[in-house]
CSV table of N, CA, C and O in Angstrom, one decimal:
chain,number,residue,atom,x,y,z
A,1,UNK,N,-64.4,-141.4,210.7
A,1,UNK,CA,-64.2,-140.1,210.2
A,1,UNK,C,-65.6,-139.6,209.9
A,1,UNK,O,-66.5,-140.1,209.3
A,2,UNK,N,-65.7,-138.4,210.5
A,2,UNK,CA,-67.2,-138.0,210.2
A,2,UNK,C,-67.2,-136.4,209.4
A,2,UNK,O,-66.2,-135.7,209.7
A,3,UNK,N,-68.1,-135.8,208.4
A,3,UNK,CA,-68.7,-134.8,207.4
A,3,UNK,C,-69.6,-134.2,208.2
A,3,UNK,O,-70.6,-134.9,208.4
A,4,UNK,N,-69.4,-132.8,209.0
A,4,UNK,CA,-70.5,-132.6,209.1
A,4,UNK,C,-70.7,-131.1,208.5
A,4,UNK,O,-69.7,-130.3,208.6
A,5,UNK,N,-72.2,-130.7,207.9
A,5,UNK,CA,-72.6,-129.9,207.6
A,5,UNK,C,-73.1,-128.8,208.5
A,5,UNK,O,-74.0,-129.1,209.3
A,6,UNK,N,-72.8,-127.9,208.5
A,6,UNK,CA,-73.3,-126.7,209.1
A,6,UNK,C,-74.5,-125.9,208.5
A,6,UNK,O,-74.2,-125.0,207.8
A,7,UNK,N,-75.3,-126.1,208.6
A,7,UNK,CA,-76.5,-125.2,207.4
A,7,UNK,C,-77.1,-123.9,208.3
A,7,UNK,O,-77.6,-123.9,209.4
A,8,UNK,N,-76.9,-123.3,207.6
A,8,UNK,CA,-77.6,-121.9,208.8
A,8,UNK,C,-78.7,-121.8,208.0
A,8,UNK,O,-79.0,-122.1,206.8
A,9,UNK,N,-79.4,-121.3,209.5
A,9,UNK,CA,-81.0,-121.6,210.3
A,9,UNK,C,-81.0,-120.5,210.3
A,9,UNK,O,-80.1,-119.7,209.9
A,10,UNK,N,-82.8,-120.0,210.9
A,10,UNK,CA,-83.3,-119.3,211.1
A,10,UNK,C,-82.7,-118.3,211.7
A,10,UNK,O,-82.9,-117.2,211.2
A,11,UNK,N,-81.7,-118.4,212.9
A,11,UNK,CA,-80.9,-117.6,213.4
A,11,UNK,C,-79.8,-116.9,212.8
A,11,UNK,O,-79.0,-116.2,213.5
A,12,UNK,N,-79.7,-117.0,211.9
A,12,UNK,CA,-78.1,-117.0,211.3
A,12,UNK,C,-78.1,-115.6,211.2
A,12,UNK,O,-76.9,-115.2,211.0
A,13,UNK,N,-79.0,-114.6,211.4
A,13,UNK,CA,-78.6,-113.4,211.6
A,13,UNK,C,-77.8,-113.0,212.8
A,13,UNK,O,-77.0,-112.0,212.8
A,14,UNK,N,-78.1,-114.0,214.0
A,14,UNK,CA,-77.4,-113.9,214.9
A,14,UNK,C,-75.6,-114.1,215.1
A,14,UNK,O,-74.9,-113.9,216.1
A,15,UNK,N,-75.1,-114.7,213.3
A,15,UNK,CA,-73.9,-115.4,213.6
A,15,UNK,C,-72.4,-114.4,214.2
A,15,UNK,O,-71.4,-114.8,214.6
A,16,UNK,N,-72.8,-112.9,213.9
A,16,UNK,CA,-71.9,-112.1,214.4
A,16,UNK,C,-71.5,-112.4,215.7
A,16,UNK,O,-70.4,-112.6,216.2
A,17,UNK,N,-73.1,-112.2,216.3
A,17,UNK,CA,-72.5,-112.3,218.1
A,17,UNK,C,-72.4,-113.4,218.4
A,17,UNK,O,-72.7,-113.4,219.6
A,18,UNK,N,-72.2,-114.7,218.0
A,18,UNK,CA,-71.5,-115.7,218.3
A,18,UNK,C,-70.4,-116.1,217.7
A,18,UNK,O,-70.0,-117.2,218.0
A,19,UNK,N,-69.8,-115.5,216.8
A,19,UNK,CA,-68.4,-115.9,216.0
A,19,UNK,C,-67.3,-115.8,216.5
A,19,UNK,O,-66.6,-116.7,216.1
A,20,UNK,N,-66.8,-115.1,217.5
A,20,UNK,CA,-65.9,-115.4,218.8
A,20,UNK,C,-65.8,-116.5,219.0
A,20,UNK,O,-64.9,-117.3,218.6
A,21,UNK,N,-67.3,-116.9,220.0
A,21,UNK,CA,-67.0,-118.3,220.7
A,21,UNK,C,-67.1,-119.4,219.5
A,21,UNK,O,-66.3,-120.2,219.9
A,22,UNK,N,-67.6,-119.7,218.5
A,22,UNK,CA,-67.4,-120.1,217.6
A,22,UNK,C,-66.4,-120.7,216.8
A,22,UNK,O,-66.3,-121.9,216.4
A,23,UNK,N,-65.0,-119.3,216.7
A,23,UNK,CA,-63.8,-119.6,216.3
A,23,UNK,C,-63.2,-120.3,217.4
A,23,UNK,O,-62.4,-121.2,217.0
A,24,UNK,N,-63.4,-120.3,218.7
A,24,UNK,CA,-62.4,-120.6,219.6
A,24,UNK,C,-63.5,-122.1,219.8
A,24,UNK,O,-62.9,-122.9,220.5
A,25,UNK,N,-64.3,-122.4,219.5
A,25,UNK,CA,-64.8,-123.8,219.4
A,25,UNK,C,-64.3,-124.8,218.1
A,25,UNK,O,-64.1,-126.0,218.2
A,26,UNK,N,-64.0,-123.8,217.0
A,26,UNK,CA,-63.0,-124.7,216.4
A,26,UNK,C,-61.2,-125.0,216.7
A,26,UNK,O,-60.5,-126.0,216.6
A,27,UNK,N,-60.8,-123.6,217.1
A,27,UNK,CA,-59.5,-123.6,217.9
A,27,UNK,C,-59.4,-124.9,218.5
A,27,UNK,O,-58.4,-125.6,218.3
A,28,UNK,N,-60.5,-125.4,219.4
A,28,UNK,CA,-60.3,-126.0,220.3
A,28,UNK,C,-60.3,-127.8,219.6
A,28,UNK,O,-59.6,-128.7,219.9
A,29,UNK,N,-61.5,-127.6,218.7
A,29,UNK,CA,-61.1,-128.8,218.2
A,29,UNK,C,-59.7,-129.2,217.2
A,29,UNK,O,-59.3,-130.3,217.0
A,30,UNK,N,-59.1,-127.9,216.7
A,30,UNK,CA,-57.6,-128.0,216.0
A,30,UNK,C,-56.5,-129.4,216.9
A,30,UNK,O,-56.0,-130.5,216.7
A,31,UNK,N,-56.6,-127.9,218.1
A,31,UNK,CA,-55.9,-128.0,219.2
A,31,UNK,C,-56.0,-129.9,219.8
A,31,UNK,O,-55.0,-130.6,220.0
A,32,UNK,N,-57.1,-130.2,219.8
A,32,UNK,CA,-57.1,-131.8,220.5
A,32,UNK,C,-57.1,-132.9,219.7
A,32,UNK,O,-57.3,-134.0,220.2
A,33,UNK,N,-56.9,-132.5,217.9
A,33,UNK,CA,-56.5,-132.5,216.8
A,33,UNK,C,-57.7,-133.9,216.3
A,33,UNK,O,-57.4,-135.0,215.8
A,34,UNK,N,-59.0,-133.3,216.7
A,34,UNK,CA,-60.1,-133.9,216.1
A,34,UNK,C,-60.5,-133.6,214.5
A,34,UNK,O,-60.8,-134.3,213.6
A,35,UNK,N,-60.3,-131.8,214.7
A,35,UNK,CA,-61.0,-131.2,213.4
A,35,UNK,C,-59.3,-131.3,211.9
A,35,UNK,O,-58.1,-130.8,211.9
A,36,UNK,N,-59.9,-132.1,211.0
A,36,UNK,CA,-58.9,-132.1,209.7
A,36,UNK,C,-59.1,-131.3,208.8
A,36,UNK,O,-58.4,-131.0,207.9
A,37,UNK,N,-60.2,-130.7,209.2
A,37,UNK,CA,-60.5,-128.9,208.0
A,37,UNK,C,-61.4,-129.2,208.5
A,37,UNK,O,-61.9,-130.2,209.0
A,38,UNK,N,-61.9,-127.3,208.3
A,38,UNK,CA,-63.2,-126.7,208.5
A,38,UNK,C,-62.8,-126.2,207.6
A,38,UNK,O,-61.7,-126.3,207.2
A,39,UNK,N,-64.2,-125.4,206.9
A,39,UNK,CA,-64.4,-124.6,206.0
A,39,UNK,C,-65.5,-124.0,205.3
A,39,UNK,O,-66.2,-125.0,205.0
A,40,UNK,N,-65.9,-123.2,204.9
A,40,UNK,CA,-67.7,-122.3,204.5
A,40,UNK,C,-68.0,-123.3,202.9
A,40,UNK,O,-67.2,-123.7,202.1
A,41,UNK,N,-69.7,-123.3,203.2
A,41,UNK,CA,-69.8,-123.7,202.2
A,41,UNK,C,-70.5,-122.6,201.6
A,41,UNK,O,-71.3,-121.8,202.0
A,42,UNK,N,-69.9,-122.8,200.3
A,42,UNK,CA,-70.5,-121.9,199.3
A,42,UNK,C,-71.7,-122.2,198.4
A,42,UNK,O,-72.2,-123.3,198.4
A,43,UNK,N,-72.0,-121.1,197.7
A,43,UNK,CA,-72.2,-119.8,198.5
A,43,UNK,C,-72.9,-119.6,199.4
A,43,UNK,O,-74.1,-119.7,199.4
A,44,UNK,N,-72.0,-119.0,200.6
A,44,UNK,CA,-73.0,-118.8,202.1
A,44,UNK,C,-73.7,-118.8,202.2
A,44,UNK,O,-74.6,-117.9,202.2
A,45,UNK,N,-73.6,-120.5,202.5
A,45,UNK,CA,-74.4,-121.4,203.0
A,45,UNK,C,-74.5,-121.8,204.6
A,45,UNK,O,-75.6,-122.1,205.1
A,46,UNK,N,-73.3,-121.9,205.3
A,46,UNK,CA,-72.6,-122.6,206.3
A,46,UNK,C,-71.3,-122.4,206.4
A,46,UNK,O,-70.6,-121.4,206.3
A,47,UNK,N,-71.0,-124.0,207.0
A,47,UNK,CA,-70.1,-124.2,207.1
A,47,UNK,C,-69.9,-126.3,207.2
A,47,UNK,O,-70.6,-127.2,207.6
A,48,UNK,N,-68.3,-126.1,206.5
A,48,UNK,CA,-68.3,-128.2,207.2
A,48,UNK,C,-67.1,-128.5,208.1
A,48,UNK,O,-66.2,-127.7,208.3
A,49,UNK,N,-67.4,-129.6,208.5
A,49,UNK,CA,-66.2,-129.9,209.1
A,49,UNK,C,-65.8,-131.3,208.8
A,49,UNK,O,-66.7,-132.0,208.3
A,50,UNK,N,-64.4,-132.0,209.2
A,50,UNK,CA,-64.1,-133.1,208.4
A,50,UNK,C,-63.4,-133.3,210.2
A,50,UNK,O,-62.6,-132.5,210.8
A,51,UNK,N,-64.1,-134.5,210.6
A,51,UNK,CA,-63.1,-134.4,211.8
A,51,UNK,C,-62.7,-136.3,211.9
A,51,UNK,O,-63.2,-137.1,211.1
A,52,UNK,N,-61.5,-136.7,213.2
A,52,UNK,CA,-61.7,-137.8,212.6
A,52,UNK,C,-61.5,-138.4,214.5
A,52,UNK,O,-61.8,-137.5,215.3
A,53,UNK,N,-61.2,-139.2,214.9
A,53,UNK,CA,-60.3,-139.5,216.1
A,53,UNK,C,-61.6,-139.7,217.3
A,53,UNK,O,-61.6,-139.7,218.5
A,54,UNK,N,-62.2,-139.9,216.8
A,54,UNK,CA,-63.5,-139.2,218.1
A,54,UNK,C,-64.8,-140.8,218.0
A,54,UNK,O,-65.0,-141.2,216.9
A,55,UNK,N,-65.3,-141.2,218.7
A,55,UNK,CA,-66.7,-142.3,218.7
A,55,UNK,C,-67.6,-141.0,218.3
A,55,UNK,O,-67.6,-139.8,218.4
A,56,UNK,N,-68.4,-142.0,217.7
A,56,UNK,CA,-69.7,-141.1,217.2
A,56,UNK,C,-70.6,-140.4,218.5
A,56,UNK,O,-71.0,-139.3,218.2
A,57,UNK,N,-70.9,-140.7,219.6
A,57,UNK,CA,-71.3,-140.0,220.6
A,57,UNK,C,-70.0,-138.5,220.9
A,57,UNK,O,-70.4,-137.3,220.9
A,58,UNK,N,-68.7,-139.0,221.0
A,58,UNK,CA,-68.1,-137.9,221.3
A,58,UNK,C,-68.2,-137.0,220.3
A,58,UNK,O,-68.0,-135.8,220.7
A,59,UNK,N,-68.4,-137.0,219.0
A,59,UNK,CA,-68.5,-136.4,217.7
A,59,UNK,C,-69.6,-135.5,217.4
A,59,UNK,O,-69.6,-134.4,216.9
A,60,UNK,N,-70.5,-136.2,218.0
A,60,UNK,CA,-71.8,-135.3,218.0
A,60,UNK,C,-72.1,-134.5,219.3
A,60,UNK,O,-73.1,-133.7,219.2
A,61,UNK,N,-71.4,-134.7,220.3
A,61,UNK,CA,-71.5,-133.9,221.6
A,61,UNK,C,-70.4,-132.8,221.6
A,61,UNK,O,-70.4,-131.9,222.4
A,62,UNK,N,-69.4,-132.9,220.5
A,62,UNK,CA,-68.7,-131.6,220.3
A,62,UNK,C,-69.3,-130.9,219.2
A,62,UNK,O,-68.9,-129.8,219.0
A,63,UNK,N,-70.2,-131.2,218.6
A,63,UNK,CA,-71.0,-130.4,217.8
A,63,UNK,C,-72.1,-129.6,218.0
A,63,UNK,O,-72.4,-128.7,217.3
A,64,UNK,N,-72.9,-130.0,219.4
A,64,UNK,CA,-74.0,-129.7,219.8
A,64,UNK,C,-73.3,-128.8,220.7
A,64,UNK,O,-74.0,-128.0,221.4
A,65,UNK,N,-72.1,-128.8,220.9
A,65,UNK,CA,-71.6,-127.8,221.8
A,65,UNK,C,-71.0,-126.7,221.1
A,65,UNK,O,-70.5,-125.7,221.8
A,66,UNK,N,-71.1,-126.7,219.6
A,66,UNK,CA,-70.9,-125.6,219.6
A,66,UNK,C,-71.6,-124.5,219.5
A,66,UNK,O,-72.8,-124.9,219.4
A,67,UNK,N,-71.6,-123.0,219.4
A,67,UNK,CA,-71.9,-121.7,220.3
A,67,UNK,C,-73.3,-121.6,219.1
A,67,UNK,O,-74.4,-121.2,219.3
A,68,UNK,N,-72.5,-121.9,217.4
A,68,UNK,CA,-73.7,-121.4,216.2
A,68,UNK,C,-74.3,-122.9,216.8
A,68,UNK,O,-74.6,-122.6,218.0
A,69,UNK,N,-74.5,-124.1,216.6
A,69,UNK,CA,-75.6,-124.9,217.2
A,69,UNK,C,-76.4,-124.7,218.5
A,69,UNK,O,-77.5,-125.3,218.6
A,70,UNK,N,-76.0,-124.2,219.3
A,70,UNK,CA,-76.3,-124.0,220.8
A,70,UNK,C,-77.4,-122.6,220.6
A,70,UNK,O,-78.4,-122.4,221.3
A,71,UNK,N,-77.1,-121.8,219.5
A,71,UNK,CA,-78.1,-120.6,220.0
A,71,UNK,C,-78.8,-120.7,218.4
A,71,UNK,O,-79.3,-119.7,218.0
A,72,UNK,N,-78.9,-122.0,217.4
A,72,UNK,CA,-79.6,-122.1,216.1
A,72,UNK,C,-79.1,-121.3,215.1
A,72,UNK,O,-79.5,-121.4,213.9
A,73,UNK,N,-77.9,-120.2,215.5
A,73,UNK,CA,-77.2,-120.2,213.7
A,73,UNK,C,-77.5,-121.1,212.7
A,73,UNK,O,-77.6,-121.0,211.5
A,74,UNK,N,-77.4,-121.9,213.3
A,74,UNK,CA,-76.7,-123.3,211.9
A,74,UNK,C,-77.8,-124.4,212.4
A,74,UNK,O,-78.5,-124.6,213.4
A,75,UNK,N,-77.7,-125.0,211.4
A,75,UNK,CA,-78.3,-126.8,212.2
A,75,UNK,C,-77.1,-127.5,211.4
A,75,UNK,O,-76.5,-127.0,210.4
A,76,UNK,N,-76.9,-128.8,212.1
A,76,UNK,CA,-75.8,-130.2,212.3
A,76,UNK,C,-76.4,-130.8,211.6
A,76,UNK,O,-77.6,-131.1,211.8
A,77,UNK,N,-75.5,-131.4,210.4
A,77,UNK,CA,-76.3,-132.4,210.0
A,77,UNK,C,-74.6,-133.4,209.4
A,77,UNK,O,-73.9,-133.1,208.4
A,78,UNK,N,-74.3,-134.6,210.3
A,78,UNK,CA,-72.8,-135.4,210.1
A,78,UNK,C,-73.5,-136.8,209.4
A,78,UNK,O,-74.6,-137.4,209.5
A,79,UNK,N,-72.4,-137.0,208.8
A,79,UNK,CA,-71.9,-138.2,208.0
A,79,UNK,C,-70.6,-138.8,208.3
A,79,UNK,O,-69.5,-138.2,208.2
A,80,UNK,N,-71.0,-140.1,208.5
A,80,UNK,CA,-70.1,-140.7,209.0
A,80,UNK,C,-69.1,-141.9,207.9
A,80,UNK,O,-69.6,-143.0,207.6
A,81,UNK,N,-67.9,-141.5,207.4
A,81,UNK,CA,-67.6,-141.9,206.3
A,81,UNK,C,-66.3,-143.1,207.1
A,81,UNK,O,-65.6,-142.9,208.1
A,82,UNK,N,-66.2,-144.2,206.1
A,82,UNK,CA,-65.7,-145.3,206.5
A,82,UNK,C,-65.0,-145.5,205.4
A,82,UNK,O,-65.4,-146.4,204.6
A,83,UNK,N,-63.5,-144.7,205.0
A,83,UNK,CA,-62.8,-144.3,204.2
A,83,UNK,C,-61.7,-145.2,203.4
A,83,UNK,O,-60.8,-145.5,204.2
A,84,UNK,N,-61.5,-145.5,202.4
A,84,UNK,CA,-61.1,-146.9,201.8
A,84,UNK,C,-60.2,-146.5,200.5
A,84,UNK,O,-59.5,-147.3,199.8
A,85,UNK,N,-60.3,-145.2,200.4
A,85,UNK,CA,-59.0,-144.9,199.2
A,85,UNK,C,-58.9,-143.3,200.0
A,85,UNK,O,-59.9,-142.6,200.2
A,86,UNK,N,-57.5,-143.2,200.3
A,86,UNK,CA,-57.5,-141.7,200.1
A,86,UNK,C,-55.9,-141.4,199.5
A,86,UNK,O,-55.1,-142.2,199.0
A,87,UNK,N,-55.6,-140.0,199.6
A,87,UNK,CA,-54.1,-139.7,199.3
A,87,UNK,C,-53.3,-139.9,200.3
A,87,UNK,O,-53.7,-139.6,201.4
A,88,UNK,N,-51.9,-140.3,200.2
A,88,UNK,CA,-51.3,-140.5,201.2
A,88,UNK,C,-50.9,-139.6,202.2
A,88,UNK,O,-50.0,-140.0,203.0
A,89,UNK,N,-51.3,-138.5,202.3
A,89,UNK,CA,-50.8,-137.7,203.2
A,89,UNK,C,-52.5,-138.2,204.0
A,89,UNK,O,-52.9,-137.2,204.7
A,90,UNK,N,-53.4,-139.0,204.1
A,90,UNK,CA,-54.4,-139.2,204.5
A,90,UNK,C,-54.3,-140.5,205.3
A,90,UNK,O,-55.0,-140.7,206.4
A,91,UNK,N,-53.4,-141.3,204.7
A,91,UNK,CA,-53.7,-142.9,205.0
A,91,UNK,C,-53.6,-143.3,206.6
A,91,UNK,O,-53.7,-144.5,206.9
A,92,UNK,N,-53.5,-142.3,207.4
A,92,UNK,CA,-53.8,-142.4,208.5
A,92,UNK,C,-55.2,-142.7,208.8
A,92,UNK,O,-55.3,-143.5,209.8
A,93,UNK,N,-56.6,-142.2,208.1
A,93,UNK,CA,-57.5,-142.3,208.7
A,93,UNK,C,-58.3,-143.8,208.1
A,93,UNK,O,-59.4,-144.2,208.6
A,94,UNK,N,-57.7,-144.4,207.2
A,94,UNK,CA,-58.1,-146.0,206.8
A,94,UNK,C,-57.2,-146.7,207.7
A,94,UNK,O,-57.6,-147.8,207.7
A,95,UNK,N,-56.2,-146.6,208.3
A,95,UNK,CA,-55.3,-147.3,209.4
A,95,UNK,C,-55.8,-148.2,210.8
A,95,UNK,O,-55.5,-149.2,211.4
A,96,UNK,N,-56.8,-146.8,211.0
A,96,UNK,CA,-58.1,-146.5,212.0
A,96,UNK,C,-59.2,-146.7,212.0
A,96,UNK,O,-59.9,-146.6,213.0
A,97,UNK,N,-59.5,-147.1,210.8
A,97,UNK,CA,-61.1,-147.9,210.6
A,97,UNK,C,-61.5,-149.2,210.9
A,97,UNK,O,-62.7,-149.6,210.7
């Protein structure tokens, strides 16, 4: 299960014209049911994502692919958590560790 931080960067003025491809980079991780929440950190700061299903190579190569990392909105910064109590509507991702 990996945390990753979104921290916007120098670019982040740019995040309009990339927020399109952006949303549909997280659509996409919904969709192949890697991403378990996304969500902004406050106060706009970013953004995190909580994803789980994925090797750490594949984890970090869907991150670098997305559109705010690809053009420096944001910088990536993941944690890799190895999960040992959660709520039960969770207990799928200690099943898997």
């Amino acid at each position: 299960m990996f945390v990753t931080f979104l921290k916007f960067a120098d670019n982040r003025a740019a995040a309009a014209e990339f927020m399109a491809a952006h949303n549909d980079w997280i659509a996409k991780g919904f969709s192949e049911g890697v991403f378990l929440c996304v969500g902004s950190l406050q106060p706009a700061a970013g953004g995190a994502v909580v994803a789980f299903g994925e090797s750490r190579t594949a984890h970090d190569a869907r991150i670098a692919a997305d559109p705010f990392v690809m053009h420096g909105v944001v910088t990536a910064e993941t944690h890799e958590i190895d999960p040992k109590r959660t709520t039960a509507a969770l207990d799928f991702v200690k099943a898997a560790a």
